[in-house]
PDB file of C-alpha atoms in Angstrom:
ATOM      1  CA  UNK A   6      70.839-248.323 -78.771  1.00  0.00           C
ATOM      2  CA  UNK A   7      69.056-245.547 -77.106  1.00  0.00           C
ATOM      3  CA  UNK A   8      67.959-242.279 -79.122  1.00  0.00           C
ATOM      4  CA  UNK A   9      70.713-240.451 -77.402  1.00  0.00           C
ATOM      5  CA  UNK A  10      73.399-243.009 -78.362  1.00  0.00           C
ATOM      6  CA  UNK A  11      72.280-242.819 -81.898  1.00  0.00           C
ATOM      7  CA  UNK A  12      72.574-239.059 -81.804  1.00  0.00           C
ATOM      8  CA  UNK A  13      76.097-239.434 -80.219  1.00  0.00           C
ATOM      9  CA  UNK A  14      76.962-241.808 -83.032  1.00  0.00           C
ATOM     10  CA  UNK A  15      76.064-239.702 -85.818  1.00  0.00           C
ATOM     11  CA  UNK A  16      77.060-236.417 -84.239  1.00  0.00           C
ATOM     12  CA  UNK A  17      79.616-234.468 -86.452  1.00  0.00           C
ATOM     13  CA  UNK A  18      82.078-232.490 -84.803  1.00  0.00           C
ATOM     14  CA  UNK A  19      83.091-228.958 -86.198  1.00  0.00           C
ATOM     15  CA  UNK A  20      86.555-228.002 -86.581  1.00  0.00           C
ATOM     16  CA  UNK A  21      87.874-224.792 -88.180  1.00  0.00           C
ATOM     17  CA  UNK A  22      91.629-223.975 -89.037  1.00  0.00           C
ATOM     18  CA  UNK A  23      93.359-220.959 -90.302  1.00  0.00           C
ATOM     19  CA  UNK A  24      96.729-220.462 -91.598  1.00  0.00           C
ATOM     20  CA  UNK A  25      98.461-217.306 -91.774  1.00  0.00           C
ATOM     21  CA  UNK A  26     102.032-215.925 -92.321  1.00  0.00           C
ATOM     22  CA  UNK A  27     104.300-213.961 -94.507  1.00  0.00           C
ATOM     23  CA  UNK A  28     104.240-214.525 -98.229  1.00  0.00           C
ATOM     24  CA  UNK A  29     106.027-217.604 -99.934  1.00  0.00           C
ATOM     25  CA  UNK A  30     106.202-219.782 -96.677  1.00  0.00           C
ATOM     26  CA  UNK A  31     103.971-222.711 -98.126  1.00  0.00           C
ATOM     27  CA  UNK A  32     100.752-221.980 -96.432  1.00  0.00           C
ATOM     28  CA  UNK A  33      98.645-223.074 -99.289  1.00  0.00           C
ATOM     29  CA  UNK A  34     100.892-225.786-100.093  1.00  0.00           C
ATOM     30  CA  UNK A  35     100.275-227.231 -96.525  1.00  0.00           C
ATOM     31  CA  UNK A  36      96.493-226.903 -97.047  1.00  0.00           C
ATOM     32  CA  UNK A  37      96.955-228.834-100.165  1.00  0.00           C
ATOM     33  CA  UNK A  38      99.178-231.589 -98.291  1.00  0.00           C
ATOM     34  CA  UNK A  39      96.449-231.822 -95.508  1.00  0.00           C
ATOM     35  CA  UNK A  40      93.607-232.185 -98.129  1.00  0.00           C
ATOM     36  CA  UNK A  41      95.677-235.008 -99.787  1.00  0.00           C
ATOM     37  CA  UNK A  42      95.684-237.041 -96.530  1.00  0.00           C
ATOM     38  CA  UNK A  43      91.951-236.819 -95.504  1.00  0.00           C
ATOM     39  CA  UNK A  44      89.682-239.200 -95.891  1.00  0.00           C
ATOM     40  CA  UNK A  45      86.632-237.341 -97.568  1.00  0.00           C
ATOM     41  CA  UNK A  46      82.998-238.613 -96.599  1.00  0.00           C
ATOM     42  CA  UNK A  47      80.693-238.841 -99.760  1.00  0.00           C
ATOM     43  CA  UNK A  48      77.115-238.169 -99.015  1.00  0.00           C
ATOM     44  CA  UNK A  49      74.024-236.985-100.644  1.00  0.00           C
ATOM     45  CA  UNK A  50      74.615-233.458 -99.734  1.00  0.00           C
ATOM     46  CA  UNK A  51      75.950-230.879-102.270  1.00  0.00           C
ATOM     47  CA  UNK A  52      79.703-231.503-102.847  1.00  0.00           C
ATOM     48  CA  UNK A  53      81.832-228.690-101.491  1.00  0.00           C
ATOM     49  CA  UNK A  54      83.421-226.253-103.974  1.00  0.00           C
ATOM     50  CA  UNK A  55      86.915-226.722-103.754  1.00  0.00           C
ATOM     51  CA  UNK A  56      89.566-223.761-104.460  1.00  0.00           C
ATOM     52  CA  UNK A  57      91.736-223.923-107.592  1.00  0.00           C
ATOM     53  CA  UNK A  58      94.730-223.588-105.489  1.00  0.00           C
ATOM     54  CA  UNK A  59      94.513-227.307-104.518  1.00  0.00           C
ATOM     55  CA  UNK A  60      95.115-228.283-107.982  1.00  0.00           C
ATOM     56  CA  UNK A  61      97.386-225.784-109.137  1.00  0.00           C
ATOM     57  CA  UNK A  62     101.155-226.389-109.893  1.00  0.00           C
ATOM     58  CA  UNK A  63     103.719-224.189-109.177  1.00  0.00           C
ATOM     59  CA  UNK A  64     106.619-225.396-111.488  1.00  0.00           C
ATOM     60  CA  UNK A  65     107.901-221.748-112.262  1.00  0.00           C
ATOM     61  CA  UNK A  66     108.180-218.476-110.608  1.00  0.00           C
ATOM     62  CA  UNK A  67     105.326-217.359-112.850  1.00  0.00           C
ATOM     63  CA  UNK A  68     103.026-220.239-111.826  1.00  0.00           C
ATOM     64  CA  UNK A  69     103.847-219.456-108.126  1.00  0.00           C
ATOM     65  CA  UNK A  70     102.691-215.875-108.591  1.00  0.00           C
ATOM     66  CA  UNK A  71      99.599-216.701-110.369  1.00  0.00           C
ATOM     67  CA  UNK A  72      98.704-219.341-107.626  1.00  0.00           C
ATOM     68  CA  UNK A  73      99.372-216.761-104.784  1.00  0.00           C
ATOM     69  CA  UNK A  74      96.409-216.303-102.316  1.00  0.00           C
ATOM     70  CA  UNK A  75      95.145-212.853-103.304  1.00  0.00           C
ATOM     71  CA  UNK A  76      92.396-212.872-100.807  1.00  0.00           C
ATOM     72  CA  UNK A  77      90.886-214.682 -97.786  1.00  0.00           C
ATOM     73  CA  UNK A  78      88.728-217.898 -98.531  1.00  0.00           C
ATOM     74  CA  UNK A  79      87.463-221.146 -96.780  1.00  0.00           C
ATOM     75  CA  UNK A  80      86.218-224.180 -97.914  1.00  0.00           C
ATOM     76  CA  UNK A  81      84.523-227.015 -95.672  1.00  0.00           C
ATOM     77  CA  UNK A  82      85.043-230.581 -96.018  1.00  0.00           C
ATOM     78  CA  UNK A  83      83.076-233.593 -94.366  1.00  0.00           C
ATOM     79  CA  UNK A  84      85.712-236.162 -93.282  1.00  0.00           C
ATOM     80  CA  UNK A  85      86.302-239.473 -91.216  1.00  0.00           C
ATOM     81  CA  UNK A  86      89.219-239.306 -88.786  1.00  0.00           C
ATOM     82  CA  UNK A  87      89.758-242.502 -86.536  1.00  0.00           C
ATOM     83  CA  UNK A  88      86.111-243.597 -86.843  1.00  0.00           C
ATOM     84  CA  UNK A  89      84.930-239.839 -86.073  1.00  0.00           C
ATOM     85  CA  UNK A  90      82.747-237.614 -88.498  1.00  0.00           C
ATOM     86  CA  UNK A  91      84.312-234.130 -88.622  1.00  0.00           C
ATOM     87  CA  UNK A  92      83.169-231.207 -90.591  1.00  0.00           C
ATOM     88  CA  UNK A  93      86.370-229.531 -91.380  1.00  0.00           C
ATOM     89  CA  UNK A  94      86.727-225.970 -92.560  1.00  0.00           C
ATOM     90  CA  UNK A  95      90.102-224.737 -93.608  1.00  0.00           C
ATOM     91  CA  UNK A  96      90.608-220.845 -94.017  1.00  0.00           C
ATOM     92  CA  UNK A  97      93.752-219.568 -96.246  1.00  0.00           C
ATOM     93  CA  UNK A  98      94.765-215.891 -96.003  1.00  0.00           C
ATOM     94  CA  UNK A  99      97.040-213.872 -98.320  1.00  0.00           C
ATOM     95  CA  UNK A 100     100.669-213.708 -97.087  1.00  0.00           C
ATOM     96  CA  UNK A 101     101.677-210.682 -95.409  1.00  0.00           C
ATOM     97  CA  UNK A 102     103.844-208.398 -96.874  1.00  0.00           C
ATOM     98  CA  UNK A 103     107.442-207.606 -95.333  1.00  0.00           C
ATOM     99  CA  UNK A 104     108.083-204.158 -96.920  1.00  0.00           C
ATOM    100  CA  UNK A 105     105.134-202.117 -96.193  1.00  0.00           C
ATOM    101  CA  UNK A 106     104.413-201.749 -92.253  1.00  0.00           C
ATOM    102  CA  UNK A 107     101.071-200.080 -92.743  1.00  0.00           C
ATOM    103  CA  UNK A 108     100.020-202.747 -95.063  1.00  0.00           C
ATOM    104  CA  UNK A 109     100.967-205.603 -92.783  1.00  0.00           C
ATOM    105  CA  UNK A 110      99.158-204.000 -89.790  1.00  0.00           C
ATOM    106  CA  UNK A 111      96.017-203.934 -92.223  1.00  0.00           C
ATOM    107  CA  UNK A 112      96.403-207.357 -93.220  1.00  0.00           C
ATOM    108  CA  UNK A 113      96.681-208.650 -89.625  1.00  0.00           C
ATOM    109  CA  UNK A 114      93.638-206.449 -88.679  1.00  0.00           C
ATOM    110  CA  UNK A 115      91.725-208.102 -91.444  1.00  0.00           C
ATOM    111  CA  UNK A 116      92.624-211.666 -90.130  1.00  0.00           C
ATOM    112  CA  UNK A 117      91.559-210.725 -86.615  1.00  0.00           C
ATOM    113  CA  UNK A 118      88.228-209.272 -88.063  1.00  0.00           C
ATOM    114  CA  UNK A 119      87.392-212.626 -89.659  1.00  0.00           C
ATOM    115  CA  UNK A 120      88.029-214.565 -86.402  1.00  0.00           C
ATOM    116  CA  UNK A 121      85.878-211.884 -84.483  1.00  0.00           C
ATOM    117  CA  UNK A 122      83.156-211.896 -87.021  1.00  0.00           C
ATOM    118  CA  UNK A 123      82.813-215.673 -86.223  1.00  0.00           C
ATOM    119  CA  UNK A 124      82.473-214.633 -82.716  1.00  0.00           C
ATOM    120  CA  UNK A 125      79.691-212.232 -83.575  1.00  0.00           C
ATOM    121  CA  UNK A 126      77.797-214.975 -85.414  1.00  0.00           C
ATOM    122  CA  UNK A 127      77.698-216.900 -82.158  1.00  0.00           C
ATOM    123  CA  UNK A 128      76.804-213.904 -80.063  1.00  0.00           C
ATOM    124  CA  UNK A 129      74.046-213.085 -82.477  1.00  0.00           C
ATOM    125  CA  UNK A 130      72.638-216.685 -82.247  1.00  0.00           C
ATOM    126  CA  UNK A 131      72.767-216.620 -78.405  1.00  0.00           C
ATOM    127  CA  UNK A 132      70.672-213.285 -78.233  1.00  0.00           C
ATOM    128  CA  UNK A 133      68.029-214.801 -80.253  1.00  0.00           C
ATOM    129  CA  UNK A 134      64.730-215.643 -78.529  1.00  0.00           C
ATOM    130  CA  UNK A 135      64.448-218.935 -80.537  1.00  0.00           C
ATOM    131  CA  UNK A 136      67.883-220.329 -81.390  1.00  0.00           C
ATOM    132  CA  UNK A 137      68.535-222.295 -84.249  1.00  0.00           C
ATOM    133  CA  UNK A 138      69.305-225.854 -83.367  1.00  0.00           C
ATOM    134  CA  UNK A 139      71.426-226.539 -86.500  1.00  0.00           C
ATOM    135  CA  UNK A 140      73.553-223.572 -86.165  1.00  0.00           C
ATOM    136  CA  UNK A 141      77.185-224.164 -87.367  1.00  0.00           C
ATOM    137  CA  UNK A 142      80.199-223.340 -85.052  1.00  0.00           C
ATOM    138  CA  UNK A 143      82.149-221.162 -87.388  1.00  0.00           C
ATOM    139  CA  UNK A 144      84.507-219.901 -84.659  1.00  0.00           C
ATOM    140  CA  UNK A 145      88.279-220.425 -85.573  1.00  0.00           C
ATOM    141  CA  UNK A 146      89.579-223.148 -83.311  1.00  0.00           C
ATOM    142  CA  UNK A 147      93.193-223.152 -84.409  1.00  0.00           C
ATOM    143  CA  UNK A 148      95.446-220.826 -86.135  1.00  0.00           C
ATOM    144  CA  UNK A 149      98.766-222.194 -87.854  1.00  0.00           C
ATOM    145  CA  UNK A 150     101.365-219.250 -87.815  1.00  0.00           C
ATOM    146  CA  UNK A 151     104.177-219.808 -90.488  1.00  0.00           C
ATOM    147  CA  UNK A 152     107.531-218.505 -89.427  1.00  0.00           C
ATOM    148  CA  UNK A 153     110.333-217.942 -92.124  1.00  0.00           C
ATOM    149  CA  UNK A 154     113.355-220.299 -91.561  1.00  0.00           C
ATOM    150  CA  UNK A 155     115.656-217.676 -92.619  1.00  0.00           C
ATOM    151  CA  UNK A 156     115.511-215.931 -89.413  1.00  0.00           C
ATOM    152  CA  UNK A 157     117.213-216.801 -86.155  1.00  0.00           C
ATOM    153  CA  UNK A 158     114.142-216.945 -84.149  1.00  0.00           C
ATOM    154  CA  UNK A 159     111.134-214.479 -84.278  1.00  0.00           C
ATOM    155  CA  UNK A 160     111.435-211.136 -85.779  1.00  0.00           C
ATOM    156  CA  UNK A 161     110.052-208.127 -84.330  1.00  0.00           C
ATOM    157  CA  UNK A 162     107.223-208.371 -86.839  1.00  0.00           C
ATOM    158  CA  UNK A 163     106.487-211.892 -85.795  1.00  0.00           C
ATOM    159  CA  UNK A 164     106.405-210.921 -82.190  1.00  0.00           C
ATOM    160  CA  UNK A 165     104.031-208.058 -82.936  1.00  0.00           C
ATOM    161  CA  UNK A 166     101.651-210.228 -85.022  1.00  0.00           C
ATOM    162  CA  UNK A 167     101.807-213.106 -82.506  1.00  0.00           C
ATOM    163  CA  UNK A 168     100.798-210.966 -79.711  1.00  0.00           C
ATOM    164  CA  UNK A 169      97.833-209.698 -81.686  1.00  0.00           C
ATOM    165  CA  UNK A 170      96.658-212.962 -82.652  1.00  0.00           C
ATOM    166  CA  UNK A 171      96.831-214.769 -79.318  1.00  0.00           C
ATOM    167  CA  UNK A 172      94.478-212.588 -77.603  1.00  0.00           C
ATOM    168  CA  UNK A 173      91.837-214.112 -80.025  1.00  0.00           C
ATOM    169  CA  UNK A 174      92.787-217.739 -81.098  1.00  0.00           C
ATOM    170  CA  UNK A 175      94.774-220.717 -80.215  1.00  0.00           C
ATOM    171  CA  UNK A 176      98.076-220.132 -82.205  1.00  0.00           C
ATOM    172  CA  UNK A 177     100.504-222.990 -83.030  1.00  0.00           C
ATOM    173  CA  UNK A 178     104.022-221.752 -84.378  1.00  0.00           C
ATOM    174  CA  UNK A 179     105.111-223.572 -87.598  1.00  0.00           C
ATOM    175  CA  UNK A 180     108.690-223.365 -89.146  1.00  0.00           C
ATOM    176  CA  UNK A 181     108.144-223.365 -92.749  1.00  0.00           C
ATOM    177  CA  UNK A 182     110.246-225.254 -95.513  1.00  0.00           C
ATOM    178  CA  UNK A 183     112.114-226.851 -92.923  1.00  0.00           C
ATOM    179  CA  UNK A 184     114.053-229.102 -95.697  1.00  0.00           C
ATOM    180  CA  UNK A 185     116.331-225.973 -96.171  1.00  0.00           C
ATOM    181  CA  UNK A 186     117.983-226.454 -92.703  1.00  0.00           C
ATOM    182  CA  UNK A 187     120.163-229.061 -91.385  1.00  0.00           C
ATOM    183  CA  UNK A 188     119.122-230.955 -88.306  1.00  0.00           C
ATOM    184  CA  UNK A 189     121.373-228.848 -86.145  1.00  0.00           C
ATOM    185  CA  UNK A 190     120.148-225.556 -87.605  1.00  0.00           C
ATOM    186  CA  UNK A 191     116.343-226.798 -87.083  1.00  0.00           C
ATOM    187  CA  UNK A 192     117.143-227.892 -83.554  1.00  0.00           C
ATOM    188  CA  UNK A 193     118.708-224.305 -82.849  1.00  0.00           C
ATOM    189  CA  UNK A 194     115.883-222.505 -84.484  1.00  0.00           C
ATOM    190  CA  UNK A 195     113.320-224.444 -82.444  1.00  0.00           C
ATOM    191  CA  UNK A 196     115.176-223.346 -79.375  1.00  0.00           C
ATOM    192  CA  UNK A 197     115.521-219.858 -80.390  1.00  0.00           C
ATOM    193  CA  UNK A 198     111.730-219.585 -81.164  1.00  0.00           C
ATOM    194  CA  UNK A 199     110.829-221.194 -77.820  1.00  0.00           C
ATOM    195  CA  UNK A 200     113.028-218.655 -75.940  1.00  0.00           C
ATOM    196  CA  UNK A 201     111.585-215.604 -77.966  1.00  0.00           C
ATOM    197  CA  UNK A 202     108.112-216.793 -77.020  1.00  0.00           C
ATOM    198  CA  UNK A 203     108.816-217.041 -73.531  1.00  0.00           C
ATOM    199  CA  UNK A 204     110.933-213.943 -73.322  1.00  0.00           C
ATOM    200  CA  UNK A 205     108.115-211.796 -74.773  1.00  0.00           C
ATOM    201  CA  UNK A 206     105.360-213.740 -72.950  1.00  0.00           C
ATOM    202  CA  UNK A 207     103.589-214.879 -76.052  1.00  0.00           C
ATOM    203  CA  UNK A 208     100.843-217.256 -75.106  1.00  0.00           C
ATOM    204  CA  UNK A 209     100.901-219.805 -77.898  1.00  0.00           C
ATOM    205  CA  UNK A 210      98.806-222.971 -77.580  1.00  0.00           C
ATOM    206  CA  UNK A 211      99.960-224.992 -74.614  1.00  0.00           C
ATOM    207  CA  UNK A 212      99.406-228.583 -74.446  1.00  0.00           C
ATOM    208  CA  UNK A 213      97.968-230.291 -71.338  1.00  0.00           C
ATOM    209  CA  UNK A 214     100.480-231.201 -68.751  1.00  0.00           C
ATOM    210  CA  UNK A 215     100.132-234.836 -66.859  1.00  0.00           C
ATOM    211  CA  UNK A 216     100.651-233.502 -63.251  1.00  0.00           C
ATOM    212  CA  UNK A 217     102.090-236.185 -60.884  1.00  0.00           C
ATOM    213  CA  UNK A 218      99.351-238.350 -59.585  1.00  0.00           C
ATOM    214  CA  UNK A 219      96.602-237.463 -62.111  1.00  0.00           C
ATOM    215  CA  UNK A 220      94.925-240.760 -62.949  1.00  0.00           C
ATOM    216  CA  UNK A 221      92.788-239.124 -65.734  1.00  0.00           C
ATOM    217  CA  UNK A 222      95.203-239.092 -68.560  1.00  0.00           C
ATOM    218  CA  UNK A 223      96.158-242.510 -69.880  1.00  0.00           C
ATOM    219  CA  UNK A 224      99.845-243.008 -70.171  1.00  0.00           C
ATOM    220  CA  UNK A 225      99.954-243.429 -73.905  1.00  0.00           C
ATOM    221  CA  UNK A 226      98.178-240.248 -74.426  1.00  0.00           C
ATOM    222  CA  UNK A 227     100.423-238.427 -71.963  1.00  0.00           C
ATOM    223  CA  UNK A 228     103.423-239.696 -73.897  1.00  0.00           C
ATOM    224  CA  UNK A 229     101.867-238.793 -77.110  1.00  0.00           C
ATOM    225  CA  UNK A 230     101.383-235.212 -75.834  1.00  0.00           C
ATOM    226  CA  UNK A 231     104.610-234.900 -74.316  1.00  0.00           C
ATOM    227  CA  UNK A 232     106.358-235.852 -77.751  1.00  0.00           C
ATOM    228  CA  UNK A 233     104.023-233.442 -79.426  1.00  0.00           C
ATOM    229  CA  UNK A 234     104.933-230.739 -76.972  1.00  0.00           C
ATOM    230  CA  UNK A 235     108.725-231.190 -77.411  1.00  0.00           C
ATOM    231  CA  UNK A 236     108.423-230.747 -81.106  1.00  0.00           C
ATOM    232  CA  UNK A 237     106.785-227.164 -80.889  1.00  0.00           C
ATOM    233  CA  UNK A 238     107.237-225.233 -83.087  1.00  0.00           C
ATOM    234  CA  UNK A 239     106.453-227.941 -85.628  1.00  0.00           C
ATOM    235  CA  UNK A 240     108.497-228.111 -88.653  1.00  0.00           C
ATOM    236  CA  UNK A 241     106.819-228.452 -92.062  1.00  0.00           C
ATOM    237  CA  UNK A 242     107.886-229.621 -95.653  1.00  0.00           C
ATOM    238  CA  UNK A 243     105.641-229.509 -98.367  1.00  0.00           C
ATOM    239  CA  UNK A 244     105.837-231.982-101.230  1.00  0.00           C
ATOM    240  CA  UNK A 245     106.391-231.045-104.836  1.00  0.00           C
ATOM    241  CA  UNK A 246     104.187-231.651-107.420  1.00  0.00           C
ATOM    242  CA  UNK A 247     106.195-234.254-109.332  1.00  0.00           C
ATOM    243  CA  UNK A 248     105.523-237.884-108.703  1.00  0.00           C
ATOM    244  CA  UNK A 249     108.152-239.293-106.273  1.00  0.00           C
ATOM    245  CA  UNK A 250     108.956-242.972-105.887  1.00  0.00           C
ATOM    246  CA  UNK A 251     110.448-244.328-102.821  1.00  0.00           C
ATOM    247  CA  UNK A 252     113.561-246.369-104.460  1.00  0.00           C
ATOM    248  CA  UNK A 253     113.348-248.753-101.469  1.00  0.00           C
ATOM    249  CA  UNK A 254     109.652-249.755-101.694  1.00  0.00           C
ATOM    250  CA  UNK A 255     108.644-248.585-105.153  1.00  0.00           C
ATOM    251  CA  UNK A 256     105.830-246.739-103.631  1.00  0.00           C
ATOM    252  CA  UNK A 257     104.614-243.184-104.755  1.00  0.00           C
ATOM    253  CA  UNK A 258     105.221-240.836-101.815  1.00  0.00           C
ATOM    254  CA  UNK A 259     104.391-237.153-100.977  1.00  0.00           C
ATOM    255  CA  UNK A 260     107.913-235.764-100.698  1.00  0.00           C
ATOM    256  CA  UNK A 261     110.758-234.001-102.459  1.00  0.00           C
ATOM    257  CA  UNK A 262     113.477-235.260-104.483  1.00  0.00           C
ATOM    258  CA  UNK A 263     117.231-234.058-104.166  1.00  0.00           C
ATOM    259  CA  UNK A 264     120.408-235.099-105.593  1.00  0.00           C
ATOM    260  CA  UNK A 265     121.461-236.491-102.098  1.00  0.00           C
ATOM    261  CA  UNK A 266     118.265-238.412-101.414  1.00  0.00           C
ATOM    262  CA  UNK A 267     114.304-238.253-101.111  1.00  0.00           C
ATOM    263  CA  UNK A 268     112.487-236.555 -98.211  1.00  0.00           C
ATOM    264  CA  UNK A 269     109.175-238.273 -97.446  1.00  0.00           C
ATOM    265  CA  UNK A 270     106.816-235.384 -95.905  1.00  0.00           C
ATOM    266  CA  UNK A 271     104.781-238.012 -94.117  1.00  0.00           C
ATOM    267  CA  UNK A 272     107.711-239.565 -92.249  1.00  0.00           C
ATOM    268  CA  UNK A 273     108.040-238.249 -88.642  1.00  0.00           C
ATOM    269  CA  UNK A 274     111.893-238.552 -88.936  1.00  0.00           C
ATOM    270  CA  UNK A 275     111.812-236.048 -91.850  1.00  0.00           C
ATOM    271  CA  UNK A 276     109.297-233.348 -90.569  1.00  0.00           C
ATOM    272  CA  UNK A 277     106.522-232.891 -87.891  1.00  0.00           C
ATOM    273  CA  UNK A 278     103.564-232.957 -90.386  1.00  0.00           C
ATOM    274  CA  UNK A 279     102.104-236.272 -89.155  1.00  0.00           C
ATOM    275  CA  UNK A 280     102.515-235.358 -85.468  1.00  0.00           C
ATOM    276  CA  UNK A 281     100.730-231.729 -86.209  1.00  0.00           C
ATOM    277  CA  UNK A 282      98.101-233.457 -88.217  1.00  0.00           C
ATOM    278  CA  UNK A 283      97.447-235.673 -85.367  1.00  0.00           C
ATOM    279  CA  UNK A 284      97.287-232.746 -82.947  1.00  0.00           C
ATOM    280  CA  UNK A 285      94.696-230.961 -84.965  1.00  0.00           C
ATOM    281  CA  UNK A 286      92.281-233.673 -86.027  1.00  0.00           C
ATOM    282  CA  UNK A 287      92.519-235.975 -83.046  1.00  0.00           C
ATOM    283  CA  UNK A 288      94.637-235.698 -79.794  1.00  0.00           C
ATOM    284  CA  UNK A 289      93.816-231.755 -79.091  1.00  0.00           C
ATOM    285  CA  UNK A 290      90.732-231.184 -81.131  1.00  0.00           C
ATOM    286  CA  UNK A 291      88.384-231.138 -78.294  1.00  0.00           C
ATOM    287  CA  UNK A 292      90.864-228.914 -76.206  1.00  0.00           C
ATOM    288  CA  UNK A 293      91.047-226.496 -79.150  1.00  0.00           C
ATOM    289  CA  UNK A 294      87.340-226.203 -79.192  1.00  0.00           C
ATOM    290  CA  UNK A 295      87.036-225.899 -75.341  1.00  0.00           C
ATOM    291  CA  UNK A 296      89.573-223.151 -75.092  1.00  0.00           C
ATOM    292  CA  UNK A 297      87.887-221.289 -77.987  1.00  0.00           C
ATOM    293  CA  UNK A 298      84.596-221.358 -76.297  1.00  0.00           C
ATOM    294  CA  UNK A 299      85.496-220.909 -72.747  1.00  0.00           C
ATOM    295  CA  UNK A 300      88.417-218.492 -72.911  1.00  0.00           C
ATOM    296  CA  UNK A 301      88.400-216.596 -76.381  1.00  0.00           C
ATOM    297  CA  UNK A 302      84.856-216.247 -76.991  1.00  0.00           C
ATOM    298  CA  UNK A 303      83.796-215.457 -73.419  1.00  0.00           C
ATOM    299  CA  UNK A 304      86.534-212.835 -73.335  1.00  0.00           C
ATOM    300  CA  UNK A 305      85.363-211.409 -76.649  1.00  0.00           C
ATOM    301  CA  UNK A 306      81.616-211.517 -75.557  1.00  0.00           C
ATOM    302  CA  UNK A 307      82.297-209.810 -72.303  1.00  0.00           C
ATOM    303  CA  UNK A 308      84.264-206.948 -74.140  1.00  0.00           C
ATOM    304  CA  UNK A 309      81.180-206.639 -76.564  1.00  0.00           C
ATOM    305  CA  UNK A 310      78.714-206.595 -74.048  1.00  0.00           C
ATOM    306  CA  UNK A 311      80.380-203.910 -71.842  1.00  0.00           C
ATOM    307  CA  UNK A 312      81.065-201.846 -74.991  1.00  0.00           C
ATOM    308  CA  UNK A 313      77.343-201.847 -75.708  1.00  0.00           C
ATOM    309  CA  UNK A 314      76.715-200.954 -72.013  1.00  0.00           C
ATOM    310  CA  UNK A 315      79.138-198.057 -72.059  1.00  0.00           C
ATOM    311  CA  UNK A 316      77.740-196.995 -75.675  1.00  0.00           C
ATOM    312  CA  UNK A 317      74.208-196.718 -74.109  1.00  0.00           C
ATOM    313  CA  UNK A 318      75.473-195.039 -70.863  1.00  0.00           C
ATOM    314  CA  UNK A 319      77.487-192.431 -72.907  1.00  0.00           C
ATOM    315  CA  UNK A 320      74.199-191.734 -75.106  1.00  0.00           C
ATOM    316  CA  UNK A 321      72.190-191.020 -71.981  1.00  0.00           C
ATOM    317  CA  UNK A 322      74.715-188.712 -70.651  1.00  0.00           C
ATOM    318  CA  UNK A 323      74.834-187.009 -73.866  1.00  0.00           C
ATOM    319  CA  UNK A 324      71.149-186.491 -74.098  1.00  0.00           C
ATOM    320  CA  UNK A 325      71.050-185.233 -70.517  1.00  0.00           C
ATOM    321  CA  UNK A 326      73.587-182.691 -71.288  1.00  0.00           C
ATOM    322  CA  UNK A 327      71.739-181.754 -74.485  1.00  0.00           C
ATOM    323  CA  UNK A 328      68.576-181.053 -72.305  1.00  0.00           C
ATOM    324  CA  UNK A 329      70.467-178.895 -69.970  1.00  0.00           C
ATOM    325  CA  UNK A 330      71.861-176.732 -72.663  1.00  0.00           C
ATOM    326  CA  UNK A 331      68.424-176.359 -74.242  1.00  0.00           C
ATOM    327  CA  UNK A 332      66.918-175.331 -70.849  1.00  0.00           C
ATOM    328  CA  UNK A 333      69.593-172.665 -70.421  1.00  0.00           C
ATOM    329  CA  UNK A 334      68.677-171.053 -73.891  1.00  0.00           C
TER     330      UNK A 334
END
């Protein structure tokens, strides 16, 4: 094996995911469920400091309030996914408020500033004479936007937030707490959200299209992508904290138990978590990263450099004007 092949074998891919949305939509619960399904690599490095929210139960209203995310935080895990090594960073954010427009705008701005701060890290590294070969890619590659299932599509606030977020990051719409909807209600809500996204020209993440005559995309992958695209926006159901046992197999499952039956959150027939997980960690991971670098970062970089140039030009004009004023005295 050549040295280059060995480097590829041991290469670690970076993936950074952020979750945003209004309060009480299960964003932290989603992170907890995703964490529970990961194959975490144990190595000699320092073990990651995991947030307490991953282990907090919310059996009462008081517990839920105490466990609520109060400020933005992130943590990084080294995982194995289908034989690939991934350094996965998950970013949780405080839930957006519904009853205070000014506070809501501030919260969205704070989330955007975090995304842009990661671009600034990359820009700063690029401008160094001697770059750090071990610099970590901290850019946000995918942002999951949680949507309240109580609404018949997107609200005006959703539309305003999404238009701001989609300028800077790959956004994936998520229908939260889908277990509260019947199959018909869920299907109708998905169609309503798709219609609103199209009507308001909101460019959420678009899956690659297998154009006729394109031999580069394998049929199985094309079918998988088409299936994922058909399920957007993805429906998510978070499992409850209590242990649930499948009455048919006797196995413990991650799910929710009701008087009428049991929901298995990892069953694709019950919700889209497994499909979404595969989209994030496997099938579209490289595309998320490529779009982030080639589209969102390049756009931000251009804006920053033009702003710097304009600032310098204004400064020169101000100096010239000042000298002319002084000469007239």
